[in-house]
Structure formats: C-alpha cells, structure tokens
mmCIF file of C-alpha atoms in Angstrom:
data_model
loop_
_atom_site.group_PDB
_atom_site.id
_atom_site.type_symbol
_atom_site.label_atom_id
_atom_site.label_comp_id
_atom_site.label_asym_id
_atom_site.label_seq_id
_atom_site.Cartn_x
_atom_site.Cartn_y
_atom_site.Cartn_z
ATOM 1 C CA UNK A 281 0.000 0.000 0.000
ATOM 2 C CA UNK A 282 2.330 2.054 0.872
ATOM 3 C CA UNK A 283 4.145 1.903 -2.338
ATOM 4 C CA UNK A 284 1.419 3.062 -4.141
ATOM 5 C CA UNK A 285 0.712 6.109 -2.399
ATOM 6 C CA UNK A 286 4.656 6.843 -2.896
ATOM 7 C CA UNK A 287 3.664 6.390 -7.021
ATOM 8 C CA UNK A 288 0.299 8.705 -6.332
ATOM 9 C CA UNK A 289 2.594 11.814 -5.399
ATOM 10 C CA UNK A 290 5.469 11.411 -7.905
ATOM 11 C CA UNK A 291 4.823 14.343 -10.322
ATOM 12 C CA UNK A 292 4.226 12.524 -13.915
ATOM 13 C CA UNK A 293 7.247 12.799 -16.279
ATOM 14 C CA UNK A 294 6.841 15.443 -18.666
ATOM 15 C CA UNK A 295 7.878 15.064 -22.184
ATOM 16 C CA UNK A 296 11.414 16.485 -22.217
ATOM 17 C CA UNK A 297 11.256 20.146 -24.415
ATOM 18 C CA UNK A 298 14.193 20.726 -27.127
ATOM 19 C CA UNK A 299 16.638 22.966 -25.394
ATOM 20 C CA UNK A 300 16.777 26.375 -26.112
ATOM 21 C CA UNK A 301 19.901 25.448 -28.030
ATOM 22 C CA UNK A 302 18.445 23.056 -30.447
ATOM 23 C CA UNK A 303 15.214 25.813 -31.190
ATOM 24 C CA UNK A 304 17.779 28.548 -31.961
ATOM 25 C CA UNK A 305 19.480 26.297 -34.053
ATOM 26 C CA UNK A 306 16.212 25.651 -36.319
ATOM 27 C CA UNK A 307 14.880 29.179 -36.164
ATOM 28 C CA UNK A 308 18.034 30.360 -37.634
ATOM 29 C CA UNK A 309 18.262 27.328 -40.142
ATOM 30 C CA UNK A 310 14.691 28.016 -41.269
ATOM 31 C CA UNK A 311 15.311 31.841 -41.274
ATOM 32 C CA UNK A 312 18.285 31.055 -43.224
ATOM 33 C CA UNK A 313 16.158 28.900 -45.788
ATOM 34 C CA UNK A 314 13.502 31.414 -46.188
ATOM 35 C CA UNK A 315 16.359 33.449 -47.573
ATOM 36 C CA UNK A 316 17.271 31.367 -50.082
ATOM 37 C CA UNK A 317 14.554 30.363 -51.488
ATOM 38 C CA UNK A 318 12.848 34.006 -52.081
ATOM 39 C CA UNK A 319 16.832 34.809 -53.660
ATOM 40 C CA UNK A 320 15.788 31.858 -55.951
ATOM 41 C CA UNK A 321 12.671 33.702 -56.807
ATOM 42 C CA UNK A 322 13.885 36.928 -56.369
ATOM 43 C CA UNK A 323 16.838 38.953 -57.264
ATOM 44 C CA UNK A 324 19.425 36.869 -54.613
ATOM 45 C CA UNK A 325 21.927 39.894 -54.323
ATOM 46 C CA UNK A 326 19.390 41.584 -52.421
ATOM 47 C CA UNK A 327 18.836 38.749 -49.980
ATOM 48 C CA UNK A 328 22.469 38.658 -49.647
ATOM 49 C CA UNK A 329 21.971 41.726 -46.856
ATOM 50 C CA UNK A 330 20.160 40.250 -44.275
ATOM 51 C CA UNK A 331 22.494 36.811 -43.687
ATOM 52 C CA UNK A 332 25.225 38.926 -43.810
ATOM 53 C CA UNK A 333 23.620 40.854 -41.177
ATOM 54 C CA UNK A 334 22.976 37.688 -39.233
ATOM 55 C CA UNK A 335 26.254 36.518 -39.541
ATOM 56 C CA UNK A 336 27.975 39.831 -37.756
ATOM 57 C CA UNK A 337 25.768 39.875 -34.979
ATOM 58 C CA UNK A 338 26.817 36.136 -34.565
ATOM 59 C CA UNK A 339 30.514 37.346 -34.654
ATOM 60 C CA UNK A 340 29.556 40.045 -32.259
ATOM 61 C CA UNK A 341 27.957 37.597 -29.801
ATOM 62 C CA UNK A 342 30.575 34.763 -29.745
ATOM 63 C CA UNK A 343 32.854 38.004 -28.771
ATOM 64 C CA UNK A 344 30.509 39.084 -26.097
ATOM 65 C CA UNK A 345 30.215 35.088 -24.419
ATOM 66 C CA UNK A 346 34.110 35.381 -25.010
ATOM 67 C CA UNK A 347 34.283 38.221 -23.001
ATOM 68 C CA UNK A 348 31.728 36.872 -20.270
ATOM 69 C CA UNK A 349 33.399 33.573 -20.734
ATOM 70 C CA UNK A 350 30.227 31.318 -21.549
ATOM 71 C CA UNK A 351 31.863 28.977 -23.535
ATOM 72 C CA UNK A 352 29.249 26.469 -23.289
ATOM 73 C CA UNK A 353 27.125 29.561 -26.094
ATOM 74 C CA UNK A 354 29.635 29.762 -28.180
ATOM 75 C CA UNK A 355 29.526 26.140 -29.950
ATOM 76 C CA UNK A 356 25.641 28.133 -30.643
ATOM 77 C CA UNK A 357 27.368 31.087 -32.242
ATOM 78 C CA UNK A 358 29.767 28.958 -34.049
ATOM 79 C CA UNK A 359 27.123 26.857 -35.334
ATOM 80 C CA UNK A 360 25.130 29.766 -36.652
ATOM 81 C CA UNK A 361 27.340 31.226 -37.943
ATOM 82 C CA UNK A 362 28.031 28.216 -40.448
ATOM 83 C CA UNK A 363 24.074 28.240 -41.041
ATOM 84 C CA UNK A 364 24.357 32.157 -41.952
ATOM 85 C CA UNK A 365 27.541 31.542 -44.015
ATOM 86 C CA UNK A 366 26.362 28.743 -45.923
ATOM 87 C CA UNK A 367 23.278 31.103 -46.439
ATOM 88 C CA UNK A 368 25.220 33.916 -48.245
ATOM 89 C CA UNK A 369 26.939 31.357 -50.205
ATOM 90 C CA UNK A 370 24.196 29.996 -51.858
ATOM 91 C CA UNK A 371 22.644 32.876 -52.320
ATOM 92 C CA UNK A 372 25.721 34.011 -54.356
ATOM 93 C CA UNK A 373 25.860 30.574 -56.577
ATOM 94 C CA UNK A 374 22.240 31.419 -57.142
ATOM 95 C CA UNK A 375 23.005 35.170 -58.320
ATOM 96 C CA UNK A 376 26.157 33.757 -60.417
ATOM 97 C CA UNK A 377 24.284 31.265 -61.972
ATOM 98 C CA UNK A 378 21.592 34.132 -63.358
ATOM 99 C CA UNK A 379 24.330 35.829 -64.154
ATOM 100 C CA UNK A 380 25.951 33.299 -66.091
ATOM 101 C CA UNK A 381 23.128 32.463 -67.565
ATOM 102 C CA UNK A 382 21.731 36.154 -68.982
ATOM 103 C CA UNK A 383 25.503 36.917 -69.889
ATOM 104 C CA UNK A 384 24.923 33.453 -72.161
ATOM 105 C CA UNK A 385 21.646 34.585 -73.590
ATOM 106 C CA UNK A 386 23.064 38.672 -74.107
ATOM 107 C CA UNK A 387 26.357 36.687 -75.983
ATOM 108 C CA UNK A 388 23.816 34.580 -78.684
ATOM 109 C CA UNK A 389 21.978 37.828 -79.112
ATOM 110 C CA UNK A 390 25.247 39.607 -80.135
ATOM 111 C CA UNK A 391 26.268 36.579 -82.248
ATOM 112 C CA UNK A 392 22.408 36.845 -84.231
ATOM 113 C CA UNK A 393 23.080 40.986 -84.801
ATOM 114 C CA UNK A 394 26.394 40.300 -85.947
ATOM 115 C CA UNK A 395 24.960 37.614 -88.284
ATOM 116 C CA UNK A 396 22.467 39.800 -89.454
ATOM 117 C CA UNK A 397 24.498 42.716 -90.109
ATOM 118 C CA UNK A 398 26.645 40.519 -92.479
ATOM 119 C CA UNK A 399 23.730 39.269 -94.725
ATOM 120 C CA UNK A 400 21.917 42.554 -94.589
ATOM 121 C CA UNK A 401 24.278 45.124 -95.023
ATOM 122 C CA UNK A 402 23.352 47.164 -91.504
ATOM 123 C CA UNK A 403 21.851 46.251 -87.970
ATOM 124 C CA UNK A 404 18.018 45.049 -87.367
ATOM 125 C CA UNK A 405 15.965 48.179 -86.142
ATOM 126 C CA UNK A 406 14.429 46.006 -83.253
ATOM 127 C CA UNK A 407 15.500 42.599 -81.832
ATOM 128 C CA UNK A 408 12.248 41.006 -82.958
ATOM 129 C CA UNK A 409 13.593 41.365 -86.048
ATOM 130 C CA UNK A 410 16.423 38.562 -85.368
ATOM 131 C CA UNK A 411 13.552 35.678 -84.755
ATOM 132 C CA UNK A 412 13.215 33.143 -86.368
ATOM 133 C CA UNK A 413 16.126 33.351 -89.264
ATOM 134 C CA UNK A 414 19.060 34.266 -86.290
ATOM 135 C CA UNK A 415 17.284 33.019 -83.557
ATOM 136 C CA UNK A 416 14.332 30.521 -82.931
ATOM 137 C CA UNK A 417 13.116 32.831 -80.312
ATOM 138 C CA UNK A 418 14.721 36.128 -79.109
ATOM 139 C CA UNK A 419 15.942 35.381 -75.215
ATOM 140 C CA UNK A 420 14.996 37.206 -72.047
ATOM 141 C CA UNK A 421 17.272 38.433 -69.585
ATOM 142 C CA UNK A 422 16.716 37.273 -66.150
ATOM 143 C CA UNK A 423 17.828 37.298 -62.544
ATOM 144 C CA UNK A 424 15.186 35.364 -61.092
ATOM 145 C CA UNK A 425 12.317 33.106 -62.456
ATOM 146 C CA UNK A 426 9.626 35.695 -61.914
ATOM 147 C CA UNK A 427 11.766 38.893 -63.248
ATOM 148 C CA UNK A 428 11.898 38.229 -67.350
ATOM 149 C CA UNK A 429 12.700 41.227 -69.152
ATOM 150 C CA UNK A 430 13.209 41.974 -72.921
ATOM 151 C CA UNK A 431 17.154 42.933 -73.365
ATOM 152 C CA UNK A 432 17.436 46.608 -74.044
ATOM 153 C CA UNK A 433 18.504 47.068 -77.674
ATOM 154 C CA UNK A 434 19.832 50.963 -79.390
ATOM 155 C CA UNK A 435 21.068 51.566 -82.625
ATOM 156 C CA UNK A 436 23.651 54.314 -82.234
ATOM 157 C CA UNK A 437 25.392 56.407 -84.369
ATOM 158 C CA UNK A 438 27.961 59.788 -84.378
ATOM 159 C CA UNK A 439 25.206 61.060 -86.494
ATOM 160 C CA UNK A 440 22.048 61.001 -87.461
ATOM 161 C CA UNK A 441 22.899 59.133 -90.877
ATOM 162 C CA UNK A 442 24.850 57.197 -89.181
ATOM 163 C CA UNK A 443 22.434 55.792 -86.931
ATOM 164 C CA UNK A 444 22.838 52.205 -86.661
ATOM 165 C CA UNK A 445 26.453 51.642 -87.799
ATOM 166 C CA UNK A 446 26.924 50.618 -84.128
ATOM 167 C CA UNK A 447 24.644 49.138 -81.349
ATOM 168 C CA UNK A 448 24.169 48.835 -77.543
ATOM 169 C CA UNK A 449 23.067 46.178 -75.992
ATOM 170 C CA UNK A 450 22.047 46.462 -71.944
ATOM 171 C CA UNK A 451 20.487 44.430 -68.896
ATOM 172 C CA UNK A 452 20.859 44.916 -65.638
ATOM 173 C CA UNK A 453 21.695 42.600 -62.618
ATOM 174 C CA UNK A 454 21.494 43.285 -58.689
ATOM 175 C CA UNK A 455 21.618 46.465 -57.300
ATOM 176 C CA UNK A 456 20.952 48.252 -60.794
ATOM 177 C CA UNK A 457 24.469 47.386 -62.367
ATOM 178 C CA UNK A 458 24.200 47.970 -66.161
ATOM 179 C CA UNK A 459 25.863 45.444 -68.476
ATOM 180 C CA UNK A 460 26.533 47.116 -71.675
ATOM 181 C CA UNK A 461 27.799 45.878 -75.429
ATOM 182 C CA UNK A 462 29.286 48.289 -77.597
ATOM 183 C CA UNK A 463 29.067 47.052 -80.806
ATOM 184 C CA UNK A 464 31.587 50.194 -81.918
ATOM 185 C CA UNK A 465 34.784 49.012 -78.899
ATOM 186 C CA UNK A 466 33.369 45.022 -79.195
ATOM 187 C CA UNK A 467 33.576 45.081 -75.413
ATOM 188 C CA UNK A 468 31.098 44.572 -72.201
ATOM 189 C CA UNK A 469 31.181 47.179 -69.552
ATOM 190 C CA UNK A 470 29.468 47.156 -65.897
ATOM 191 C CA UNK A 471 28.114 50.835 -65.025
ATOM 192 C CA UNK A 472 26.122 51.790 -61.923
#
C-alpha cells in the first residue's frame, strides 16, 4: 500500500522540451532557408543583406560570451554562424548562376546581330527582327524566375545618318548594375 501512495505523489514525467539550443538552431536554419529560397525567386543579391547581417551579430555575440566567458554559447554562435555563411553562399551561386546564364543569352543575341548585319548590309531596327532566321526565339534576360525582361537594344550612331552603324546592348543585374555591349569598342562594360 504504501508503495502506491509513494507512485500517487510522484509528479508525472513530462515530455522532455528541445533545449533552447536546439530551437535557436532551427529558427536560424529556417530563417536562413527562407532566404534562399525568395533569392531563388527573387533577385538573390538583395537577400544577400540580411544573412550577412545575421552573420555579424553572430561574430559580435561569440565576442561578447568570449568576453563573459560562456563557452558552453559559443559552440551556438559557431554553429550559426556556419548556417548564416552557408546562407550567403548559396545565395551568391544562385546570383552567379543568373548571371551566367543572362551573360549566355546577351552573348547569342550579339552573335544573331552580328549575323544579321553581315547578310543585310546594316543592324536590325528592333531585336524582334532577329527571330526566327538568327534566332528561334529572341531570349529574355533574367535574374530570377519571376523577373523576365526583354534585353534593351539601341542603334547608335555619331550622327544622325549614321544611326545604326553601331549598337548597344544592356540588362541589368542586382543592385541596378548595367551590363553594356558596344558594338563600336566590341567590349562589355558594368556601369552603376
């Protein structure tokens, strides 16, 4: 009898709850993947900011536990910093591989006007004008699945009768960064 009064009393064992630790460690990995995936959908140099962001406070804190010597919260900071890290690195391959990609698409576009100037004499007025004898299709320019955009296209000339000796050809990646052909120098540039 007695030992089941004993039993009667014992509190009932509660589920254990993840540590703190562990819950940081997800927030930050699912913070960290929410990133990502809207820099897949998105323009990803812009998304770059905020893991950055992330990642110095991280720095900051592991110096701050240094300084208060908590040791056992800095194998946290160390381990979010990797998520944060390995968050602005992919969100980098992402915005190199649109860029890799569009600088592909803007090269075959130059190749078709180049084409085209040599069978006709002078540059198309429009690239519409390229599809379907130089090109199936003319290509977009894209840093992200939902941003398309026509390439920007200018005949140029020193003057007026000139006009479309020479051509420019221009998109634009994160921030606003203009890539430009100059048909006249053969050459990309990057402008702000």
């Amino acid at each position: 009898m007695a030992d089941t009064v004993e039993q009667a009393d014992t509190p009932a064992v509660e589920k254990a709850k993840p540590p703190s630790f562990q819950r940081a460690l997800v927030i930050s990995a699912v913070l960290a993947g929410l990133l990502v995936i809207m820099g897949w959908f998105y323009d990803a140099l812009m998304f770059v900011l905020l893991p950055a962001l992330a990642l110095i406070w991280q720095v900051l804190c592991a110096l701050g536990y240094t300084l208060l010597r908590k040791w056992h919260m800095l194998k946290l900071c160390g381990l979010r910093m990797l998520i944060w890290l390995a968050a602005i690195m992919t969100l980098m391959f992402i915005h190199d591989y649109y860029l890799k990609s569009t600088r592909k698409s803007a090269e075959a576009v130059v190749s078709a006007l180049q084409t085209y100037r040599a069978r006709e004499g002078r540059y198309p007025p429009n690239l519409e004008a390229l599809a379907p004898r130089d090109m199936a299709v003319v290509p977009l320019w894209s840093m992200s699945p939902s941003g398309a955009q026509p390439f920007r296209y200018k005949l140029v000339g020193e003057k007026e009768e000139n006009k479309g000796e020479n051509f420019d050809l221009r998109y634009f990646t994160g921030f606003r960064h203009q890539h430009i052909y100059e048909s006249a120098s053969g050459k990309w540039k990057l402008t702000d």
